[in-house]
Amino acid sequence: MFEEGKVYELLLVTKSNITPVGVVKRGESFHFKLFGGRSAAEIKEHPFAVLHITQDAELLVKAALNLPLELEFEEAEKVPLNRVKGLTAIEGMVEWKEEEWEDELGRTTVLKCSLTPVHVKMVPSHPKPLSRADYALLEMAVHLTRLFVATRRNDVERAREIYKEIWKRYQEYRHFGGKSEVAERIIGLSFISMRWNT
């Protein structure tokens, strides 16, 4: 199902949080980084997680932006957590370590995690094809999270570059037929972030 070395966007469930993460499979384990936040804090205290497979780009974006989600949960089989009902789930124990991370936005501490599966629940699904609008929406959300970092650090030049990228992706999203209110929410949040922080 997973090709080694590719980055897959999955939903991560920890003790009380759900967020998308970029996951890479290496051998028998799944690796991902958390840049702070509730999921990182929960894994440090309670080193278990469930990864979920979804092709719903809007669900991934809503989770990233902490927007309301309409999901049902059920008890996981092998770890002391809940999992999302109706999605294929990979339950596991998490090993983690903190490391310094540096990119064009600056330096920070990340939680590098490795999940070793202890149970996989396969859920038959009727996959819908991903559209180019879906890809544009995902990229808008990624750029928005980077915009928040740039504006918090008062990096005005970088923030303007990222803001332009969000607008570019938004125009692509509309061009490719995207109609989700989530895209409009991203535009609103990016405008507010630029207005109040730069």
C-alpha atoms as an extended CHARMM CRD file, in Angstrom:
* protein
*
       198  EXT
         1         1  MET       CA              0.0000000000        0.0000000000        0.0000000000  PROA      1               0.0000000000
         2         2  PHE       CA              2.8470000000        2.4310000000        0.8530000000  PROA      2               0.0000000000
         3         3  GLU       CA              5.9560000000        2.9500000000       -1.2440000000  PROA      3               0.0000000000
         4         4  GLU       CA              9.0880000000        3.6270000000        0.7680000000  PROA      4               0.0000000000
         5         5  GLY       CA             10.4330000000        7.1590000000        0.5390000000  PROA      5               0.0000000000
         6         6  LYS       CA              7.1750000000        8.7920000000       -0.6250000000  PROA      6               0.0000000000
         7         7  VAL       CA              5.4910000000       11.3450000000        1.6270000000  PROA      7               0.0000000000
         8         8  TYR       CA              1.8400000000       10.4980000000        2.2860000000  PROA      8               0.0000000000
         9         9  GLU       CA             -0.6460000000       12.8750000000        3.8960000000  PROA      9               0.0000000000
        10        10  LEU       CA             -2.4430000000       10.9760000000        6.6770000000  PROA      10              0.0000000000
        11        11  LEU       CA             -4.5860000000       11.9160000000        9.6460000000  PROA      11              0.0000000000
        12        12  LEU       CA             -2.9360000000       11.4720000000       13.0300000000  PROA      12              0.0000000000
        13        13  VAL       CA             -5.0490000000       10.8470000000       16.1150000000  PROA      13              0.0000000000
        14        14  THR       CA             -3.4800000000       11.2430000000       19.5450000000  PROA      14              0.0000000000
        15        15  LYS       CA             -5.1460000000       11.2510000000       22.9770000000  PROA      15              0.0000000000
        16        16  SER       CA             -7.4780000000       14.1670000000       22.2460000000  PROA      16              0.0000000000
        17        17  ASN       CA             -6.3270000000       15.6950000000       18.9560000000  PROA      17              0.0000000000
        18        18  ILE       CA             -6.5130000000       15.0390000000       15.2300000000  PROA      18              0.0000000000
        19        19  THR       CA             -4.1660000000       16.6200000000       12.6920000000  PROA      19              0.0000000000
        20        20  PRO       CA             -2.7330000000       15.8400000000        9.2490000000  PROA      20              0.0000000000
        21        21  VAL       CA              0.8990000000       14.7580000000        9.0210000000  PROA      21              0.0000000000
        22        22  GLY       CA              3.3070000000       13.9810000000        6.2170000000  PROA      22              0.0000000000
        23        23  VAL       CA              4.3170000000       10.3460000000        6.7410000000  PROA      23              0.0000000000
        24        24  VAL       CA              7.1690000000        8.3620000000        5.1830000000  PROA      24              0.0000000000
        25        25  LYS       CA              7.3770000000        4.5630000000        5.4570000000  PROA      25              0.0000000000
        26        26  ARG       CA             10.8050000000        3.1290000000        6.1930000000  PROA      26              0.0000000000
        27        27  GLY       CA             10.9550000000       -0.6140000000        6.7530000000  PROA      27              0.0000000000
        28        28  GLU       CA              8.1840000000       -1.5820000000        9.1440000000  PROA      28              0.0000000000
        29        29  SER       CA              7.6800000000        1.8570000000       10.6810000000  PROA      29              0.0000000000
        30        30  PHE       CA              6.1180000000        5.1900000000        9.7380000000  PROA      30              0.0000000000
        31        31  HSD       CA              8.0430000000        8.4240000000       10.3080000000  PROA      31              0.0000000000
        32        32  PHE       CA              6.6880000000       11.9510000000       10.7330000000  PROA      32              0.0000000000
        33        33  LYS       CA              7.5920000000       15.3010000000       12.3130000000  PROA      33              0.0000000000
        34        34  LEU       CA              5.4810000000       17.4580000000       14.5920000000  PROA      34              0.0000000000
        35        35  PHE       CA              6.2500000000       21.1660000000       14.8520000000  PROA      35              0.0000000000
        36        36  GLY       CA              4.8900000000       21.6970000000       18.3440000000  PROA      36              0.0000000000
        37        37  GLY       CA              1.2050000000       21.8260000000       19.1940000000  PROA      37              0.0000000000
        38        38  ARG       CA             -1.1530000000       19.5730000000       21.0890000000  PROA      38              0.0000000000
        39        39  SER       CA             -0.3490000000       16.3510000000       19.2070000000  PROA      39              0.0000000000
        40        40  ALA       CA              3.3550000000       16.6820000000       20.0150000000  PROA      40              0.0000000000
        41        41  ALA       CA              2.6440000000       17.3270000000       23.7020000000  PROA      41              0.0000000000
        42        42  GLU       CA              0.2790000000       14.3530000000       23.8870000000  PROA      42              0.0000000000
        43        43  ILE       CA              2.7030000000       11.9330000000       22.2290000000  PROA      43              0.0000000000
        44        44  LYS       CA              5.4140000000       12.9340000000       24.7060000000  PROA      44              0.0000000000
        45        45  GLU       CA              3.0920000000       12.0890000000       27.6020000000  PROA      45              0.0000000000
        46        46  HSD       CA              1.2100000000        9.1820000000       26.0030000000  PROA      46              0.0000000000
        47        47  PRO       CA              3.3260000000        7.5940000000       23.2000000000  PROA      47              0.0000000000
        48        48  PHE       CA              0.5670000000        6.0180000000       21.1450000000  PROA      48              0.0000000000
        49        49  ALA       CA             -1.1410000000        7.1610000000       17.9540000000  PROA      49              0.0000000000
        50        50  VAL       CA             -3.4000000000        6.0820000000       15.1270000000  PROA      50              0.0000000000
        51        51  LEU       CA             -2.7270000000        7.0210000000       11.4970000000  PROA      51              0.0000000000
        52        52  HSD       CA             -5.7160000000        7.1470000000        9.1410000000  PROA      52              0.0000000000
        53        53  ILE       CA             -5.9110000000        6.9920000000        5.3620000000  PROA      53              0.0000000000
        54        54  THR       CA             -8.3210000000        9.3540000000        3.6310000000  PROA      54              0.0000000000
        55        55  GLN       CA             -8.7180000000       10.8150000000        0.1570000000  PROA      55              0.0000000000
        56        56  ASP       CA            -10.8630000000       13.6530000000        1.4740000000  PROA      56              0.0000000000
        57        57  ALA       CA             -8.7170000000       16.7490000000        0.9200000000  PROA      57              0.0000000000
        58        58  GLU       CA            -11.2390000000       18.9710000000        2.6920000000  PROA      58              0.0000000000
        59        59  LEU       CA            -11.0850000000       16.7560000000        5.7990000000  PROA      59              0.0000000000
        60        60  LEU       CA             -7.2830000000       17.0440000000        5.8800000000  PROA      60              0.0000000000
        61        61  VAL       CA             -7.4490000000       20.8230000000        5.5270000000  PROA      61              0.0000000000
        62        62  LYS       CA            -10.1510000000       21.2350000000        8.1800000000  PROA      62              0.0000000000
        63        63  ALA       CA             -8.0870000000       19.1590000000       10.6080000000  PROA      63              0.0000000000
        64        64  ALA       CA             -4.9920000000       21.2600000000        9.8700000000  PROA      64              0.0000000000
        65        65  LEU       CA             -6.8710000000       24.4890000000       10.5810000000  PROA      65              0.0000000000
        66        66  ASN       CA             -8.7780000000       23.1820000000       13.6130000000  PROA      66              0.0000000000
        67        67  LEU       CA            -12.1230000000       23.7210000000       11.8980000000  PROA      67              0.0000000000
        68        68  PRO       CA            -15.1550000000       21.6920000000       13.0600000000  PROA      68              0.0000000000
        69        69  LEU       CA            -15.1100000000       18.0680000000       11.8720000000  PROA      69              0.0000000000
        70        70  GLU       CA            -18.0510000000       15.7240000000       11.5030000000  PROA      70              0.0000000000
        71        71  LEU       CA            -16.4300000000       12.4390000000       12.4730000000  PROA      71              0.0000000000
        72        72  GLU       CA            -17.4170000000        9.4150000000       14.5210000000  PROA      72              0.0000000000
        73        73  PHE       CA            -14.8790000000        7.6900000000       16.7340000000  PROA      73              0.0000000000
        74        74  GLU       CA            -14.5810000000        4.1940000000       18.1610000000  PROA      74              0.0000000000
        75        75  GLU       CA            -12.1570000000        2.4800000000       20.5150000000  PROA      75              0.0000000000
        76        76  ALA       CA             -8.9310000000        1.3270000000       18.9300000000  PROA      76              0.0000000000
        77        77  GLU       CA             -8.1100000000       -2.3850000000       19.0830000000  PROA      77              0.0000000000
        78        78  LYS       CA             -4.5510000000       -2.4280000000       20.4370000000  PROA      78              0.0000000000
        79        79  VAL       CA             -3.6920000000        1.0540000000       21.7220000000  PROA      79              0.0000000000
        80        80  PRO       CA             -5.4120000000        3.0910000000       24.4780000000  PROA      80              0.0000000000
        81        81  LEU       CA             -6.9340000000        5.6390000000       22.0820000000  PROA      81              0.0000000000
        82        82  ASN       CA             -9.9460000000        6.2330000000       19.8920000000  PROA      82              0.0000000000
        83        83  ARG       CA             -9.7610000000        5.9850000000       16.1070000000  PROA      83              0.0000000000
        84        84  VAL       CA            -11.9040000000        7.4750000000       13.3440000000  PROA      84              0.0000000000
        85        85  LYS       CA            -14.7590000000        5.1800000000       12.4310000000  PROA      85              0.0000000000
        86        86  GLY       CA            -14.9830000000        4.3040000000        8.7390000000  PROA      86              0.0000000000
        87        87  LEU       CA            -11.3410000000        4.9770000000        7.8260000000  PROA      87              0.0000000000
        88        88  THR       CA             -8.4850000000        2.5170000000        7.4130000000  PROA      88              0.0000000000
        89        89  ALA       CA             -6.4250000000        2.8630000000       10.5950000000  PROA      89              0.0000000000
        90        90  ILE       CA             -2.8560000000        2.0130000000       11.5710000000  PROA      90              0.0000000000
        91        91  GLU       CA             -2.5200000000        1.7800000000       15.3360000000  PROA      91              0.0000000000
        92        92  GLY       CA              0.8940000000        1.9190000000       16.9290000000  PROA      92              0.0000000000
        93        93  MET       CA              3.3790000000        2.8330000000       19.5810000000  PROA      93              0.0000000000
        94        94  VAL       CA              5.4550000000        5.9500000000       18.9890000000  PROA      94              0.0000000000
        95        95  GLU       CA              9.1230000000        6.4960000000       19.6750000000  PROA      95              0.0000000000
        96        96  TRP       CA             10.1390000000       10.1410000000       19.5910000000  PROA      96              0.0000000000
        97        97  LYS       CA             13.0300000000       12.5150000000       20.0560000000  PROA      97              0.0000000000
        98        98  GLU       CA             13.3620000000       16.2720000000       19.9040000000  PROA      98              0.0000000000
        99        99  GLU       CA             15.6980000000       17.7980000000       17.3450000000  PROA      99              0.0000000000
       100       100  GLU       CA             16.6070000000       21.2300000000       16.0770000000  PROA      100             0.0000000000
       101       101  TRP       CA             15.1180000000       22.0120000000       12.6560000000  PROA      101             0.0000000000
       102       102  GLU       CA             16.0560000000       24.8710000000       10.3740000000  PROA      102             0.0000000000
       103       103  ASP       CA             14.6000000000       26.0320000000        7.0680000000  PROA      103             0.0000000000
       104       104  GLU       CA             13.9710000000       29.3380000000        5.2970000000  PROA      104             0.0000000000
       105       105  LEU       CA             11.4970000000       30.3090000000        8.0470000000  PROA      105             0.0000000000
       106       106  GLY       CA             14.0830000000       29.9400000000       10.8010000000  PROA      106             0.0000000000
       107       107  ARG       CA             15.0750000000       27.5180000000       13.5330000000  PROA      107             0.0000000000
       108       108  THR       CA             12.7430000000       25.5420000000       15.7910000000  PROA      108             0.0000000000
       109       109  THR       CA             12.5220000000       22.3160000000       17.7620000000  PROA      109             0.0000000000
       110       110  VAL       CA             10.6040000000       19.4540000000       16.1770000000  PROA      110             0.0000000000
       111       111  LEU       CA              9.4060000000       16.1410000000       17.5230000000  PROA      111             0.0000000000
       112       112  LYS       CA             10.6820000000       13.3950000000       15.2220000000  PROA      112             0.0000000000
       113       113  CYS       CA              8.3870000000       10.3970000000       15.5710000000  PROA      113             0.0000000000
       114       114  SER       CA              8.4660000000        6.7850000000       14.4910000000  PROA      114             0.0000000000
       115       115  LEU       CA              5.2520000000        4.7560000000       14.7230000000  PROA      115             0.0000000000
       116       116  THR       CA              5.5640000000        0.9820000000       14.8330000000  PROA      116             0.0000000000
       117       117  PRO       CA              2.2420000000       -0.6240000000       13.8610000000  PROA      117             0.0000000000
       118       118  VAL       CA              0.6450000000       -3.0640000000       16.2820000000  PROA      118             0.0000000000
       119       119  HSD       CA             -2.6850000000       -3.3460000000       14.4530000000  PROA      119             0.0000000000
       120       120  VAL       CA             -4.0910000000       -2.3360000000       11.0610000000  PROA      120             0.0000000000
       121       121  LYS       CA             -7.8130000000       -2.0840000000       10.4350000000  PROA      121             0.0000000000
       122       122  MET       CA             -8.6020000000       -2.1190000000        6.7240000000  PROA      122             0.0000000000
       123       123  VAL       CA            -11.8960000000       -0.4940000000        5.7610000000  PROA      123             0.0000000000
       124       124  PRO       CA            -13.3030000000       -1.1640000000        2.3070000000  PROA      124             0.0000000000
       125       125  SER       CA            -13.8650000000        2.1350000000        0.5560000000  PROA      125             0.0000000000
       126       126  HSD       CA            -15.1600000000        3.5650000000       -2.6660000000  PROA      126             0.0000000000
       127       127  PRO       CA            -12.3570000000        5.9720000000       -3.4700000000  PROA      127             0.0000000000
       128       128  LYS       CA            -13.2250000000        9.1620000000       -5.2370000000  PROA      128             0.0000000000
       129       129  PRO       CA            -10.6470000000       10.4700000000       -7.6690000000  PROA      129             0.0000000000
       130       130  LEU       CA             -8.5620000000       13.3820000000       -6.4360000000  PROA      130             0.0000000000
       131       131  SER       CA             -9.0320000000       16.4850000000       -8.5200000000  PROA      131             0.0000000000
       132       132  ARG       CA             -6.5260000000       19.1880000000       -9.3030000000  PROA      132             0.0000000000
       133       133  ALA       CA             -8.6830000000       21.4530000000       -7.1360000000  PROA      133             0.0000000000
       134       134  ASP       CA             -8.0350000000       19.0760000000       -4.2030000000  PROA      134             0.0000000000
       135       135  TYR       CA             -4.2900000000       19.4120000000       -4.6700000000  PROA      135             0.0000000000
       136       136  ALA       CA             -4.5510000000       23.2020000000       -4.8450000000  PROA      136             0.0000000000
       137       137  LEU       CA             -6.6130000000       23.2640000000       -1.6270000000  PROA      137             0.0000000000
       138       138  LEU       CA             -4.0140000000       21.1560000000        0.2020000000  PROA      138             0.0000000000
       139       139  GLU       CA             -1.2360000000       23.4720000000       -0.9680000000  PROA      139             0.0000000000
       140       140  MET       CA             -3.2160000000       26.5160000000        0.1930000000  PROA      140             0.0000000000
       141       141  ALA       CA             -3.4350000000       25.0250000000        3.6880000000  PROA      141             0.0000000000
       142       142  VAL       CA              0.2870000000       24.1630000000        3.7780000000  PROA      142             0.0000000000
       143       143  HSD       CA              1.1970000000       27.7140000000        2.7470000000  PROA      143             0.0000000000
       144       144  LEU       CA             -1.1970000000       29.1600000000        5.3270000000  PROA      144             0.0000000000
       145       145  THR       CA              0.5520000000       27.3180000000        8.1620000000  PROA      145             0.0000000000
       146       146  ARG       CA              3.8710000000       28.6810000000        6.8710000000  PROA      146             0.0000000000
       147       147  LEU       CA              2.3750000000       32.1760000000        6.6940000000  PROA      147             0.0000000000
       148       148  PHE       CA              1.4440000000       31.9680000000       10.3780000000  PROA      148             0.0000000000
       149       149  VAL       CA              5.0790000000       31.1460000000       11.2160000000  PROA      149             0.0000000000
       150       150  ALA       CA              6.4630000000       33.9700000000        9.0600000000  PROA      150             0.0000000000
       151       151  THR       CA              4.1140000000       36.5830000000       10.5210000000  PROA      151             0.0000000000
       152       152  ARG       CA              4.7860000000       35.4310000000       14.0960000000  PROA      152             0.0000000000
       153       153  ARG       CA              8.4850000000       35.9770000000       13.4100000000  PROA      153             0.0000000000
       154       154  ASN       CA              7.8480000000       39.3610000000       11.7590000000  PROA      154             0.0000000000
       155       155  ASP       CA              9.4930000000       38.1680000000        8.5550000000  PROA      155             0.0000000000
       156       156  VAL       CA              7.5760000000       40.5840000000        6.3300000000  PROA      156             0.0000000000
       157       157  GLU       CA              9.3110000000       39.7110000000        3.0650000000  PROA      157             0.0000000000
       158       158  ARG       CA              8.8090000000       35.9630000000        3.4980000000  PROA      158             0.0000000000
       159       159  ALA       CA              5.1970000000       36.5070000000        4.5840000000  PROA      159             0.0000000000
       160       160  ARG       CA              4.4650000000       38.4620000000        1.4080000000  PROA      160             0.0000000000
       161       161  GLU       CA              5.9640000000       35.7020000000       -0.7480000000  PROA      161             0.0000000000
       162       162  ILE       CA              3.8630000000       33.0610000000        0.9980000000  PROA      162             0.0000000000
       163       163  TYR       CA              0.7370000000       35.2220000000        0.7540000000  PROA      163             0.0000000000
       164       164  LYS       CA              1.2670000000       35.4610000000       -3.0190000000  PROA      164             0.0000000000
       165       165  GLU       CA              1.5540000000       31.6580000000       -3.1860000000  PROA      165             0.0000000000
       166       166  ILE       CA             -1.7460000000       31.2670000000       -1.3380000000  PROA      166             0.0000000000
       167       167  TRP       CA             -3.4500000000       33.5790000000       -3.8390000000  PROA      167             0.0000000000
       168       168  LYS       CA             -1.9000000000       31.7020000000       -6.7440000000  PROA      168             0.0000000000
       169       169  ARG       CA             -3.1760000000       28.3690000000       -5.3880000000  PROA      169             0.0000000000
       170       170  TYR       CA             -6.5850000000       29.9150000000       -4.7200000000  PROA      170             0.0000000000
       171       171  GLN       CA             -6.8750000000       31.0630000000       -8.3430000000  PROA      171             0.0000000000
       172       172  GLU       CA             -5.9040000000       27.5570000000       -9.4740000000  PROA      172             0.0000000000
       173       173  TYR       CA             -8.4530000000       26.0890000000       -7.0710000000  PROA      173             0.0000000000
       174       174  ARG       CA            -11.2740000000       28.1910000000       -8.5470000000  PROA      174             0.0000000000
       175       175  HSD       CA            -10.0500000000       27.5500000000      -12.1020000000  PROA      175             0.0000000000
       176       176  PHE       CA            -10.1830000000       23.7800000000      -11.5040000000  PROA      176             0.0000000000
       177       177  GLY       CA            -13.7670000000       23.9500000000      -10.2100000000  PROA      177             0.0000000000
       178       178  GLY       CA            -13.2280000000       24.1310000000       -6.4560000000  PROA      178             0.0000000000
       179       179  LYS       CA            -16.2130000000       25.4540000000       -4.5140000000  PROA      179             0.0000000000
       180       180  SER       CA            -15.4920000000       24.6800000000       -0.8480000000  PROA      180             0.0000000000
       181       181  GLU       CA            -16.0580000000       27.3050000000        1.8250000000  PROA      181             0.0000000000
       182       182  VAL       CA            -12.8100000000       26.0520000000        3.3680000000  PROA      182             0.0000000000
       183       183  ALA       CA            -10.8530000000       27.7700000000        0.5760000000  PROA      183             0.0000000000
       184       184  GLU       CA            -12.6220000000       31.0580000000        1.3580000000  PROA      184             0.0000000000
       185       185  ARG       CA            -11.7620000000       30.5520000000        5.0400000000  PROA      185             0.0000000000
       186       186  ILE       CA             -8.0800000000       30.1350000000        4.1510000000  PROA      186             0.0000000000
       187       187  ILE       CA             -8.1460000000       33.3700000000        2.1460000000  PROA      187             0.0000000000
       188       188  GLY       CA             -9.7800000000       35.1660000000        5.0670000000  PROA      188             0.0000000000
       189       189  LEU       CA             -7.2500000000       33.8330000000        7.5750000000  PROA      189             0.0000000000
       190       190  SER       CA             -4.3240000000       34.7180000000        5.3370000000  PROA      190             0.0000000000
       191       191  PHE       CA             -5.6430000000       38.2800000000        4.8990000000  PROA      191             0.0000000000
       192       192  ILE       CA             -6.0940000000       38.6940000000        8.6620000000  PROA      192             0.0000000000
       193       193  SER       CA             -2.6430000000       37.2840000000        9.3450000000  PROA      193             0.0000000000
       194       194  MET       CA             -1.0410000000       39.7280000000        6.9190000000  PROA      194             0.0000000000
       195       195  ARG       CA             -3.0490000000       42.6980000000        8.1390000000  PROA      195             0.0000000000
       196       196  TRP       CA             -2.4110000000       42.2460000000       11.8480000000  PROA      196             0.0000000000
       197       197  ASN       CA              1.1080000000       40.8890000000       11.8620000000  PROA      197             0.0000000000
       198       198  THR       CA              3.0370000000       42.6850000000        9.1240000000  PROA      198             0.0000000000
